[in-house]
Amino acid sequence: MARTRGYKSWIAHNKAVLEQGIRKHINNVTKPELVAYLRNVAQQLVDTIDGNTFAIPVYTGNLKDATGVGVYVDGVMSAFMPTKTAIKKQSAGASVTGESRPYIFGSEFLAASLREASTTFSTGVWLVIFSAVPYAYKINTEGSPKGQGKGYWDAIVNEVIANLKPLDKL
């Protein structure tokens, strides 16, 4: 009996040491590599949107103004990349009283919204494409009333995915 107990405790000890080593490797090597890779993917997505590879219909043009990509690591935003038009100051126009409204910074709104999403992506590593325009999903799935924009986001994501390379090829 004594031998069996010693053998079992030796196995349990080795298992614990192995699990600890794997966790350390994941946290110190694998996770940073994955995050760096996803930052690259996020930049590719933003570049594709900014490059207007897929023409955004005039009717839905502000989808581009309100778009960003975030990378989350265990609920914390590690990176945020807004489109070029989201970071430009944009006049909100005059109010009914004729007074000038404050400038709108799209990237600030997107960053705040992406921070709020940290509870949804609280564990693991995530790449999140975000549009602050409430009808972005509907335009992508159904198109606009003028029949424009259907499949816009799908096309962008599919193009970037098609050009991804394995981590070891970077």
mmCIF file of C-alpha atoms in Angstrom:
data_model
loop_
_atom_site.group_PDB
_atom_site.id
_atom_site.type_symbol
_atom_site.label_atom_id
_atom_site.label_comp_id
_atom_site.label_asym_id
_atom_site.label_seq_id
_atom_site.Cartn_x
_atom_site.Cartn_y
_atom_site.Cartn_z
ATOM 1 C CA MET A 1 0.000 0.000 0.000
ATOM 2 C CA ALA A 2 2.729 2.469 0.880
ATOM 3 C CA ARG A 3 4.270 2.092 -2.552
ATOM 4 C CA THR A 4 0.959 2.790 -4.257
ATOM 5 C CA ARG A 5 0.397 5.970 -2.262
ATOM 6 C CA GLY A 6 3.909 7.206 -3.032
ATOM 7 C CA TYR A 7 3.448 6.425 -6.709
ATOM 8 C CA LYS A 8 0.102 8.251 -6.832
ATOM 9 C CA SER A 9 1.495 11.331 -5.073
ATOM 10 C CA TRP A 10 4.467 11.330 -7.447
ATOM 11 C CA ILE A 11 2.070 11.296 -10.438
ATOM 12 C CA ALA A 12 -0.053 14.081 -8.898
ATOM 13 C CA HIS A 13 3.080 16.148 -8.211
ATOM 14 C CA ASN A 14 4.398 15.705 -11.766
ATOM 15 C CA LYS A 15 0.991 16.540 -13.209
ATOM 16 C CA ALA A 16 0.853 19.758 -11.167
ATOM 17 C CA VAL A 17 4.382 20.737 -12.234
ATOM 18 C CA LEU A 18 3.558 20.044 -15.890
ATOM 19 C CA GLU A 19 0.319 22.068 -15.706
ATOM 20 C CA GLN A 20 2.174 24.966 -14.074
ATOM 21 C CA GLY A 21 4.810 24.865 -16.811
ATOM 22 C CA ILE A 22 2.171 24.818 -19.545
ATOM 23 C CA ARG A 23 0.348 27.804 -17.969
ATOM 24 C CA LYS A 24 3.621 29.752 -17.743
ATOM 25 C CA HIS A 25 4.432 28.966 -21.368
ATOM 26 C CA ILE A 26 0.962 30.016 -22.510
ATOM 27 C CA ASN A 27 1.071 33.282 -20.532
ATOM 28 C CA ASN A 28 4.700 34.187 -21.297
ATOM 29 C CA VAL A 29 5.123 32.929 -24.877
ATOM 30 C CA THR A 30 1.965 31.808 -26.654
ATOM 31 C CA LYS A 31 -0.412 34.553 -25.502
ATOM 32 C CA PRO A 32 1.956 37.455 -26.379
ATOM 33 C CA GLU A 33 2.552 35.920 -29.829
ATOM 34 C CA LEU A 34 -1.190 35.502 -30.377
ATOM 35 C CA VAL A 35 -1.899 39.074 -29.252
ATOM 36 C CA ALA A 36 0.789 40.447 -31.577
ATOM 37 C CA TYR A 37 -0.681 38.393 -34.406
ATOM 38 C CA LEU A 38 -4.214 39.627 -33.707
ATOM 39 C CA ARG A 39 -2.974 43.226 -33.610
ATOM 40 C CA ASN A 40 -1.596 42.624 -37.088
ATOM 41 C CA VAL A 41 -4.941 41.152 -38.196
ATOM 42 C CA ALA A 42 -6.773 44.135 -36.651
ATOM 43 C CA GLN A 43 -4.548 46.507 -38.606
ATOM 44 C CA GLN A 44 -5.215 44.545 -41.808
ATOM 45 C CA LEU A 45 -8.959 44.859 -41.223
ATOM 46 C CA VAL A 46 -8.696 48.609 -40.653
ATOM 47 C CA ASP A 47 -6.444 49.007 -43.710
ATOM 48 C CA THR A 48 -8.944 47.077 -45.821
ATOM 49 C CA ILE A 49 -11.787 49.292 -44.637
ATOM 50 C CA ASP A 50 -9.715 52.470 -45.097
ATOM 51 C CA GLY A 51 -8.525 51.301 -48.502
ATOM 52 C CA ASN A 52 -12.153 51.039 -49.553
ATOM 53 C CA THR A 53 -11.440 47.753 -51.306
ATOM 54 C CA PHE A 54 -15.169 47.240 -51.011
ATOM 55 C CA ALA A 55 -16.982 50.399 -52.001
ATOM 56 C CA ILE A 56 -19.199 51.631 -49.219
ATOM 57 C CA PRO A 57 -22.451 52.877 -50.680
ATOM 58 C CA VAL A 58 -23.092 56.584 -50.144
ATOM 59 C CA TYR A 59 -26.269 55.743 -48.273
ATOM 60 C CA THR A 60 -24.293 53.764 -45.677
ATOM 61 C CA GLY A 61 -21.028 55.707 -45.872
ATOM 62 C CA ASN A 62 -20.887 56.542 -42.199
ATOM 63 C CA LEU A 63 -20.343 52.856 -41.410
ATOM 64 C CA LYS A 64 -16.710 53.590 -42.203
ATOM 65 C CA ASP A 65 -16.688 56.616 -39.883
ATOM 66 C CA ALA A 66 -17.785 54.617 -36.875
ATOM 67 C CA THR A 67 -15.674 51.491 -37.136
ATOM 68 C CA GLY A 68 -12.804 50.114 -35.132
ATOM 69 C CA VAL A 69 -11.145 46.839 -34.232
ATOM 70 C CA GLY A 70 -10.181 45.854 -30.713
ATOM 71 C CA VAL A 71 -8.011 43.097 -29.282
ATOM 72 C CA TYR A 72 -8.961 41.889 -25.803
ATOM 73 C CA VAL A 73 -6.798 39.861 -23.450
ATOM 74 C CA ASP A 74 -8.700 38.493 -20.465
ATOM 75 C CA GLY A 75 -11.199 41.353 -20.466
ATOM 76 C CA VAL A 76 -8.655 44.133 -20.993
ATOM 77 C CA MET A 77 -8.411 45.966 -24.293
ATOM 78 C CA SER A 78 -4.860 45.397 -25.472
ATOM 79 C CA ALA A 79 -5.206 47.312 -28.737
ATOM 80 C CA PHE A 80 -7.720 49.522 -30.467
ATOM 81 C CA MET A 81 -7.474 50.556 -34.090
ATOM 82 C CA PRO A 82 -10.100 52.923 -35.485
ATOM 83 C CA THR A 83 -10.504 53.645 -39.185
ATOM 84 C CA LYS A 84 -8.916 56.878 -40.459
ATOM 85 C CA THR A 85 -12.269 58.595 -40.771
ATOM 86 C CA ALA A 86 -13.233 57.640 -37.222
ATOM 87 C CA ILE A 87 -10.301 59.589 -35.788
ATOM 88 C CA LYS A 88 -10.878 62.817 -37.717
ATOM 89 C CA LYS A 89 -12.752 65.633 -36.068
ATOM 90 C CA GLN A 90 -16.186 65.822 -37.543
ATOM 91 C CA SER A 91 -18.591 68.690 -37.157
ATOM 92 C CA ALA A 92 -21.894 67.607 -35.707
ATOM 93 C CA GLY A 93 -23.595 70.522 -37.433
ATOM 94 C CA ALA A 94 -25.514 73.368 -35.905
ATOM 95 C CA SER A 95 -28.214 72.868 -33.328
ATOM 96 C CA VAL A 96 -31.784 74.118 -33.699
ATOM 97 C CA THR A 97 -30.764 77.322 -31.915
ATOM 98 C CA GLY A 98 -27.972 77.859 -34.429
ATOM 99 C CA GLU A 99 -25.239 77.194 -31.911
ATOM 100 C CA SER A 100 -22.298 75.116 -32.989
ATOM 101 C CA ARG A 101 -22.196 71.614 -31.530
ATOM 102 C CA PRO A 102 -19.007 70.148 -30.137
ATOM 103 C CA TYR A 103 -16.825 68.046 -32.397
ATOM 104 C CA ILE A 104 -17.383 64.332 -32.421
ATOM 105 C CA PHE A 105 -14.351 62.107 -32.083
ATOM 106 C CA GLY A 106 -15.360 58.741 -33.496
ATOM 107 C CA SER A 107 -12.384 56.949 -32.037
ATOM 108 C CA GLU A 108 -13.191 58.114 -28.510
ATOM 109 C CA PHE A 109 -16.765 56.818 -28.798
ATOM 110 C CA LEU A 110 -15.567 53.549 -30.273
ATOM 111 C CA ALA A 111 -12.872 53.121 -27.636
ATOM 112 C CA ALA A 112 -15.411 53.735 -24.856
ATOM 113 C CA SER A 113 -17.812 51.248 -26.421
ATOM 114 C CA LEU A 114 -15.098 48.657 -26.847
ATOM 115 C CA ARG A 115 -14.064 49.112 -23.201
ATOM 116 C CA GLU A 116 -17.657 48.432 -22.204
ATOM 117 C CA ALA A 117 -17.509 45.173 -24.138
ATOM 118 C CA SER A 118 -14.703 43.944 -21.884
ATOM 119 C CA THR A 119 -17.224 42.104 -19.729
ATOM 120 C CA THR A 120 -18.376 40.096 -22.750
ATOM 121 C CA PHE A 121 -14.774 39.181 -23.610
ATOM 122 C CA SER A 122 -13.564 38.740 -20.032
ATOM 123 C CA THR A 123 -11.532 35.579 -20.554
ATOM 124 C CA GLY A 124 -9.231 34.540 -23.344
ATOM 125 C CA VAL A 125 -7.917 36.452 -26.342
ATOM 126 C CA TRP A 126 -10.454 38.070 -28.704
ATOM 127 C CA LEU A 127 -10.479 40.118 -31.893
ATOM 128 C CA VAL A 128 -13.583 42.324 -32.052
ATOM 129 C CA ILE A 129 -14.777 44.309 -35.073
ATOM 130 C CA PHE A 130 -17.023 47.053 -33.846
ATOM 131 C CA SER A 131 -19.291 49.570 -35.514
ATOM 132 C CA ALA A 132 -20.889 52.288 -33.439
ATOM 133 C CA VAL A 133 -23.612 52.677 -36.059
ATOM 134 C CA PRO A 134 -26.672 50.852 -34.693
ATOM 135 C CA TYR A 135 -27.862 49.672 -38.086
ATOM 136 C CA ALA A 136 -24.519 48.195 -39.244
ATOM 137 C CA TYR A 137 -25.640 44.600 -38.662
ATOM 138 C CA LYS A 138 -28.934 45.165 -40.468
ATOM 139 C CA ILE A 139 -27.193 46.767 -43.466
ATOM 140 C CA ASN A 140 -24.774 43.831 -43.636
ATOM 141 C CA THR A 141 -27.520 41.197 -43.465
ATOM 142 C CA GLU A 142 -30.359 42.880 -45.366
ATOM 143 C CA GLY A 143 -28.880 45.843 -47.221
ATOM 144 C CA SER A 144 -30.164 49.384 -47.103
ATOM 145 C CA PRO A 145 -33.607 50.461 -48.283
ATOM 146 C CA LYS A 146 -31.839 51.362 -51.531
ATOM 147 C CA GLY A 147 -30.444 47.820 -51.759
ATOM 148 C CA GLN A 148 -26.858 48.749 -50.910
ATOM 149 C CA GLY A 149 -24.305 47.420 -48.429
ATOM 150 C CA LYS A 150 -25.500 43.829 -48.091
ATOM 151 C CA GLY A 151 -22.573 41.569 -47.201
ATOM 152 C CA TYR A 152 -20.184 44.517 -46.762
ATOM 153 C CA TRP A 153 -18.658 43.374 -43.464
ATOM 154 C CA ASP A 154 -18.631 39.737 -44.551
ATOM 155 C CA ALA A 155 -16.611 40.629 -47.647
ATOM 156 C CA ILE A 156 -14.051 42.612 -45.647
ATOM 157 C CA VAL A 157 -13.584 39.899 -43.041
ATOM 158 C CA ASN A 158 -13.401 37.151 -45.676
ATOM 159 C CA GLU A 159 -10.717 39.020 -47.625
ATOM 160 C CA VAL A 160 -8.559 39.478 -44.549
ATOM 161 C CA ILE A 161 -9.072 35.870 -43.435
ATOM 162 C CA ALA A 162 -8.124 34.624 -46.904
ATOM 163 C CA ASN A 163 -4.791 36.460 -46.621
ATOM 164 C CA LEU A 164 -3.872 35.349 -43.093
ATOM 165 C CA LYS A 165 -0.611 33.514 -42.571
ATOM 166 C CA PRO A 166 0.233 31.060 -39.783
ATOM 167 C CA LEU A 167 1.981 32.527 -36.721
ATOM 168 C CA ASP A 168 5.284 30.882 -37.628
ATOM 169 C CA LYS A 169 5.279 32.547 -41.092
ATOM 170 C CA LEU A 170 5.258 36.114 -39.734
#
